[in-house]
Coordinates of C-alpha atoms in Angstrom, one line a residue:
X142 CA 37.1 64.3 -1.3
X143 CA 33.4 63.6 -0.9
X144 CA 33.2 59.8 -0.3
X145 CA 30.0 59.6 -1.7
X146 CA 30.4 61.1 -5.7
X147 CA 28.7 59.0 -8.1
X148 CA 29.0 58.9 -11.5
X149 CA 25.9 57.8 -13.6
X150 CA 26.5 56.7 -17.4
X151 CA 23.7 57.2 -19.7
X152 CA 23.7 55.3 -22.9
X153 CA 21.0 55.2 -25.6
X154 CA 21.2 52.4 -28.2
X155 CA 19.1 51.0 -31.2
X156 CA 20.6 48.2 -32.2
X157 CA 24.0 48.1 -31.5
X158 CA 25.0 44.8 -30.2
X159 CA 28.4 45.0 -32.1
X160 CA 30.1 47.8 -29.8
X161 CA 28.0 47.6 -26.6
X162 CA 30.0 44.8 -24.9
X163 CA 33.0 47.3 -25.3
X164 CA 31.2 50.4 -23.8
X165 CA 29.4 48.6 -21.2
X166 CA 33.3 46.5 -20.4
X167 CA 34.8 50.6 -20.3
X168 CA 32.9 51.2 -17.1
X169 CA 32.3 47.9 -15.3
X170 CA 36.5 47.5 -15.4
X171 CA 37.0 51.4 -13.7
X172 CA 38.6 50.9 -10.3
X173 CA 36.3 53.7 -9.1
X174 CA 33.6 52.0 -7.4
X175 CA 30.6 54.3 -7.5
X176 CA 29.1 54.6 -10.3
X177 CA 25.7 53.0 -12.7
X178 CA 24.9 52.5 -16.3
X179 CA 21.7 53.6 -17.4
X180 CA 20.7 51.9 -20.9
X181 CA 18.2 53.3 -22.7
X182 CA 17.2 51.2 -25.6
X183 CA 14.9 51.9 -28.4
X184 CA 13.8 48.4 -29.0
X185 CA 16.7 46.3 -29.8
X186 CA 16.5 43.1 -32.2
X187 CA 20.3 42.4 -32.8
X188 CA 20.8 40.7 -29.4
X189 CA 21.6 44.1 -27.6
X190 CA 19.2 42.6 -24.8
X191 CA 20.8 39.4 -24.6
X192 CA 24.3 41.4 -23.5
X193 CA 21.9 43.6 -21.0
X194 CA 20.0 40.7 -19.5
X195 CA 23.6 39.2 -18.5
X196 CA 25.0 42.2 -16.7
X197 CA 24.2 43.0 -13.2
X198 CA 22.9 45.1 -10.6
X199 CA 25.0 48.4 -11.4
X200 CA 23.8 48.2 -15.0
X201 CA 19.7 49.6 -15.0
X202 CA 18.0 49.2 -18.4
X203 CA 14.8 49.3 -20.3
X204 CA 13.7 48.7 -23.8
X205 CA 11.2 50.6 -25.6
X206 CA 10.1 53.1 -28.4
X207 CA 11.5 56.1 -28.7
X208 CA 11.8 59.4 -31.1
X209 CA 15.6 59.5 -31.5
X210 CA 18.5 59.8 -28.9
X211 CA 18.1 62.7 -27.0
X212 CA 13.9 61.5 -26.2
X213 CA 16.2 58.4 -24.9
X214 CA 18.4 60.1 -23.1
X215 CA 15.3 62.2 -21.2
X216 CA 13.9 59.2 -20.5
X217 CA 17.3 57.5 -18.9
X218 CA 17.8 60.9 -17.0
X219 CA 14.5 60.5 -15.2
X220 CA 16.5 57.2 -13.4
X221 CA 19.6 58.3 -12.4
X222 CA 21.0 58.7 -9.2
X223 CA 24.7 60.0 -9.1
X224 CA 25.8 63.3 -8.6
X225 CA 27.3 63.5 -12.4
X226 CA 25.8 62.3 -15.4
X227 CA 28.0 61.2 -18.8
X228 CA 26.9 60.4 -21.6
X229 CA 28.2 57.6 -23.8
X230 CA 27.5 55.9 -27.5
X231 CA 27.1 52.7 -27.8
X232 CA 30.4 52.9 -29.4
X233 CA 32.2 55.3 -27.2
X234 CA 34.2 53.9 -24.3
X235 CA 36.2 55.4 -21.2
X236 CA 39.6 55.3 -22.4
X237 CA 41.1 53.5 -19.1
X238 CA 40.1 51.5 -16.3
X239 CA 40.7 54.8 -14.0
X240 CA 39.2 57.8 -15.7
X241 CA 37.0 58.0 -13.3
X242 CA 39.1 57.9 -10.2
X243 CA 41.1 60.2 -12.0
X244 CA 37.9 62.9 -12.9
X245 CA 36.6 62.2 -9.2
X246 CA 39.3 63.6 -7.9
X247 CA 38.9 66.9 -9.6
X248 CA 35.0 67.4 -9.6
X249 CA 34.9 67.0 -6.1
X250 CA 36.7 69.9 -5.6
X251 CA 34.8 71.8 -7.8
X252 CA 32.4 74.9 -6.4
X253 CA 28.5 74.4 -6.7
X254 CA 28.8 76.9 -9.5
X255 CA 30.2 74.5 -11.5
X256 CA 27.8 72.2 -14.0
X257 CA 29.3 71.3 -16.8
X258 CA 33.3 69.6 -16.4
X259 CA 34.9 68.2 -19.7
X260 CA 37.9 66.9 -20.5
X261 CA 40.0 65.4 -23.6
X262 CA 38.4 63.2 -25.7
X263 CA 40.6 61.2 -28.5
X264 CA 38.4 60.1 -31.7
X265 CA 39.5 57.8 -34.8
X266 CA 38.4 55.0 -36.8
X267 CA 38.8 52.3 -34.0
X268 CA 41.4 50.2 -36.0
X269 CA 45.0 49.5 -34.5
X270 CA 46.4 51.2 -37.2
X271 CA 44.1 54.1 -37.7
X272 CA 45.0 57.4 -36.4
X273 CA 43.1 59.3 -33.5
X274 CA 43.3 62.9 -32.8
X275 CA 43.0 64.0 -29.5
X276 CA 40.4 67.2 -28.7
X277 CA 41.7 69.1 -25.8
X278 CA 40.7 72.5 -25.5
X279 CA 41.5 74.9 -23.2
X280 CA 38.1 76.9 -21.0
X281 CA 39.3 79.8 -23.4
X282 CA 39.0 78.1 -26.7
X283 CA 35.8 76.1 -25.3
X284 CA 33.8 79.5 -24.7
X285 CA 35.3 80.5 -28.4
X286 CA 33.4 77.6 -30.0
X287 CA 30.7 78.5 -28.6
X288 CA 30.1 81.1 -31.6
X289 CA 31.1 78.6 -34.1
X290 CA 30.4 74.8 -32.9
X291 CA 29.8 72.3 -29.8
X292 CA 32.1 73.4 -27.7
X293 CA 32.5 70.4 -25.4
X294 CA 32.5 66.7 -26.5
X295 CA 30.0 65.1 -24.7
X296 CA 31.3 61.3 -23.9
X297 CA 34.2 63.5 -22.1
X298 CA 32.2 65.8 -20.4
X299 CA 30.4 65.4 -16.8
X300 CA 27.1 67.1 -16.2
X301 CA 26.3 67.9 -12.9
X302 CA 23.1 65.6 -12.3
X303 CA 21.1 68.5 -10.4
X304 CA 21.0 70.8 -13.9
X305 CA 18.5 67.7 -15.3
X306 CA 15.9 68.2 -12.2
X307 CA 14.2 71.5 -14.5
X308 CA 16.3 71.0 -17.8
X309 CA 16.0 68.4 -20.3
X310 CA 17.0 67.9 -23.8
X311 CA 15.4 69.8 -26.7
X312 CA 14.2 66.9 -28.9
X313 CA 13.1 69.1 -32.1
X314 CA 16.4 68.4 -32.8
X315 CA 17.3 65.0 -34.1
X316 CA 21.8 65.5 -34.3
X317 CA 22.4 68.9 -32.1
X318 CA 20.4 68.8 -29.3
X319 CA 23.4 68.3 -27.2
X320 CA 24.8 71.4 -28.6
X321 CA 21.4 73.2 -28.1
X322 CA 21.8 72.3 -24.2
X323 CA 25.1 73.2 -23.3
X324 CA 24.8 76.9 -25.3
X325 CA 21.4 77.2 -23.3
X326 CA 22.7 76.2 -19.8
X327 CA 25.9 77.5 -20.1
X328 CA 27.4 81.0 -18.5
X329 CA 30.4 83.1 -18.1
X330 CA 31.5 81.0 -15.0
X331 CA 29.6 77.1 -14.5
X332 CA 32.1 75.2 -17.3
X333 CA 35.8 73.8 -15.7
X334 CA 38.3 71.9 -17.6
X335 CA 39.4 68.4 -16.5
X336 CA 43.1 67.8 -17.8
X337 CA 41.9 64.2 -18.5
X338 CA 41.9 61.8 -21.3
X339 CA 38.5 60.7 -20.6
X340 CA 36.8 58.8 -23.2
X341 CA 37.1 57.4 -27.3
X342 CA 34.9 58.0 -30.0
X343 CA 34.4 56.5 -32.9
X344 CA 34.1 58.6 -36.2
X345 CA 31.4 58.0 -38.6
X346 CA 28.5 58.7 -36.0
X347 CA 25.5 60.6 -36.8
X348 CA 26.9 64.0 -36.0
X349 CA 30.2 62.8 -38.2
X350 CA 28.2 61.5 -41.4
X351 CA 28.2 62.4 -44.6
X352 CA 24.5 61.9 -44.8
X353 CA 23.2 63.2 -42.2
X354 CA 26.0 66.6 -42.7
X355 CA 23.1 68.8 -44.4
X356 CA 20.8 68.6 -41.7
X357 CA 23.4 68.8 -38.8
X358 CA 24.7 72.5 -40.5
X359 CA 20.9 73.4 -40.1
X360 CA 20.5 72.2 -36.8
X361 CA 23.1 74.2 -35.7
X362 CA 22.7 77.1 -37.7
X363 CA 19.0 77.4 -36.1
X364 CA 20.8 77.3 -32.8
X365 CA 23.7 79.6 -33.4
X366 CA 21.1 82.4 -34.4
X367 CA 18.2 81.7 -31.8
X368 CA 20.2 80.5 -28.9
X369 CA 23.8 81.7 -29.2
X370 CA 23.0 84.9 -30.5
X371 CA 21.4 86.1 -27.6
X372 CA 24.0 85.0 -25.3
X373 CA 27.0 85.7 -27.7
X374 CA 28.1 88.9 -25.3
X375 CA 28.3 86.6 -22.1
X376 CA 30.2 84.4 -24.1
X377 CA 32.9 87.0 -25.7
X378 CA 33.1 87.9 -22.1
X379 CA 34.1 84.7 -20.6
X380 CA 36.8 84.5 -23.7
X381 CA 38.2 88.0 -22.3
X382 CA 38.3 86.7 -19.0
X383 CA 40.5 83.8 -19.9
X384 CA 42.4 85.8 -22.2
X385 CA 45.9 84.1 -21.3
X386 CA 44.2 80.8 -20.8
X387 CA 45.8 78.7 -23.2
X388 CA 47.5 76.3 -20.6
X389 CA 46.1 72.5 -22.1
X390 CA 48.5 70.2 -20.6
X391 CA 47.0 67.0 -19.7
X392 CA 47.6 64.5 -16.7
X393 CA 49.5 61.3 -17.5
X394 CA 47.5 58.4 -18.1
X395 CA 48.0 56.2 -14.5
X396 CA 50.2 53.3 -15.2
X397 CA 48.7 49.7 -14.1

């Protein structure tokens, strides 16, 4: 395993005092020691900068306008410095204290090829009581939704930092750009599966809002027909090539 993998976890955040100590705790308790949080934040008055100020040297930040979260998140990717880049809301959290260790383990045996890794990501209402659902597709169905949807949830997937050195996030979209990225970048053979539980998010964000639900369905109709259409083939063909693919089983969560 290459000793020196680092993970670097981008956040963007506008006001969101209320769930970042949870986030920010999600990574600074991982037992993997190489990693950084890059906070972007779009001008904070909630006391957001109060809980940056206080953390410490692995936690890089900066405060300022921007035009929505994926200008942020260009702007935090011009200051990282690991090898793989995930992203996280500022009420999203890593889902144990060794997710990392865990995901280390696999990307480092992954070929070059390789630039985008996801795993399982569980979402629900955050309550004890509520009830999460747990997103864990096999590479087969994740090339399938391709044609129809995001594919991969990004707080559970790891970008491979290199792809950002000549790519960067289309920001004419204010909810799918992330969707817009992966069906650009993506081929028949750069995407692994990590059988992880790797992160939670919490519903009711703005790509799971009833208000904001019209203009997501045209964000992402606009993609599916200038972006996905043209590559639908390459996709149908990395469905055929994983044709019994449907093997999802996931690790155990480590115990302690």
């Amino acid at each position: 395993m290459a000793a020196t993998l680092k993970f670097s976890i981008v956040i963007a955040t506008l006001n969101g005092a209320r769930t970042l100590r949870r986030t920010l705790g999600s990574v600074f308790t991982q037992t993997c020691p190489d990693w950084e949080i890059i906070v972007q934040d779009g001008g904070s008055t909630d006391g957001t900068l109060d809980i940056l100020k206080g953390c410490g040297s692995h936690l890089h930040w900066r405060s300022e306008p921007d035009n929505g979260i994926y200008d942020a998140w260009n702007k935090a990717l011009e200051r990282v410095t690991g090898d793989w880049v995930l992203f996280l809301g500022a009420d999203d959290c890593l889902l144990h204290g060794r997710v990392l260790a865990q995901c280390r383990r696999h990307l480092a045996a992954l070929p070059q090829r390789i630039q985008f890794a996801y795993g399982a990501l569980l979402q629900g209402d955050g309550k004890e009581d509520g009830e999460n659902i747990c997103i864990n597709r096999s590479l087969r169905d994740a090339y399938h939704f391709f044609l129809l949807d995001m594919p991969m949830q990004f707080p559970a997937t790891f970008i491979r930092a290199s792809l950002f050195r000549d790519h960067a996030f289309d920001t004419r979209y204010a909810i799918a750009s992330d969707y817009e990225f992966a069906a650009r970048l993506a081929t028949r053979d750069n995407i692994a599966r990590l059988p992880v539980r790797v992160a939670f998010m919490q519903r009711g964000g703005v790509s799971d809002n009833a208000a904001t639900g019209a203009k997501l369905r045209r964000e992402r109709d606009r993609i599916l027909r200038t972006v996905v259409a043209p590559k639908a083939h390459e996709f149908v063909l990395a469905i055929a090539d994983r044709h019994d693919d449907y093997d999802i089983a996931l690790e155990p969560i480590p115990e302690g």
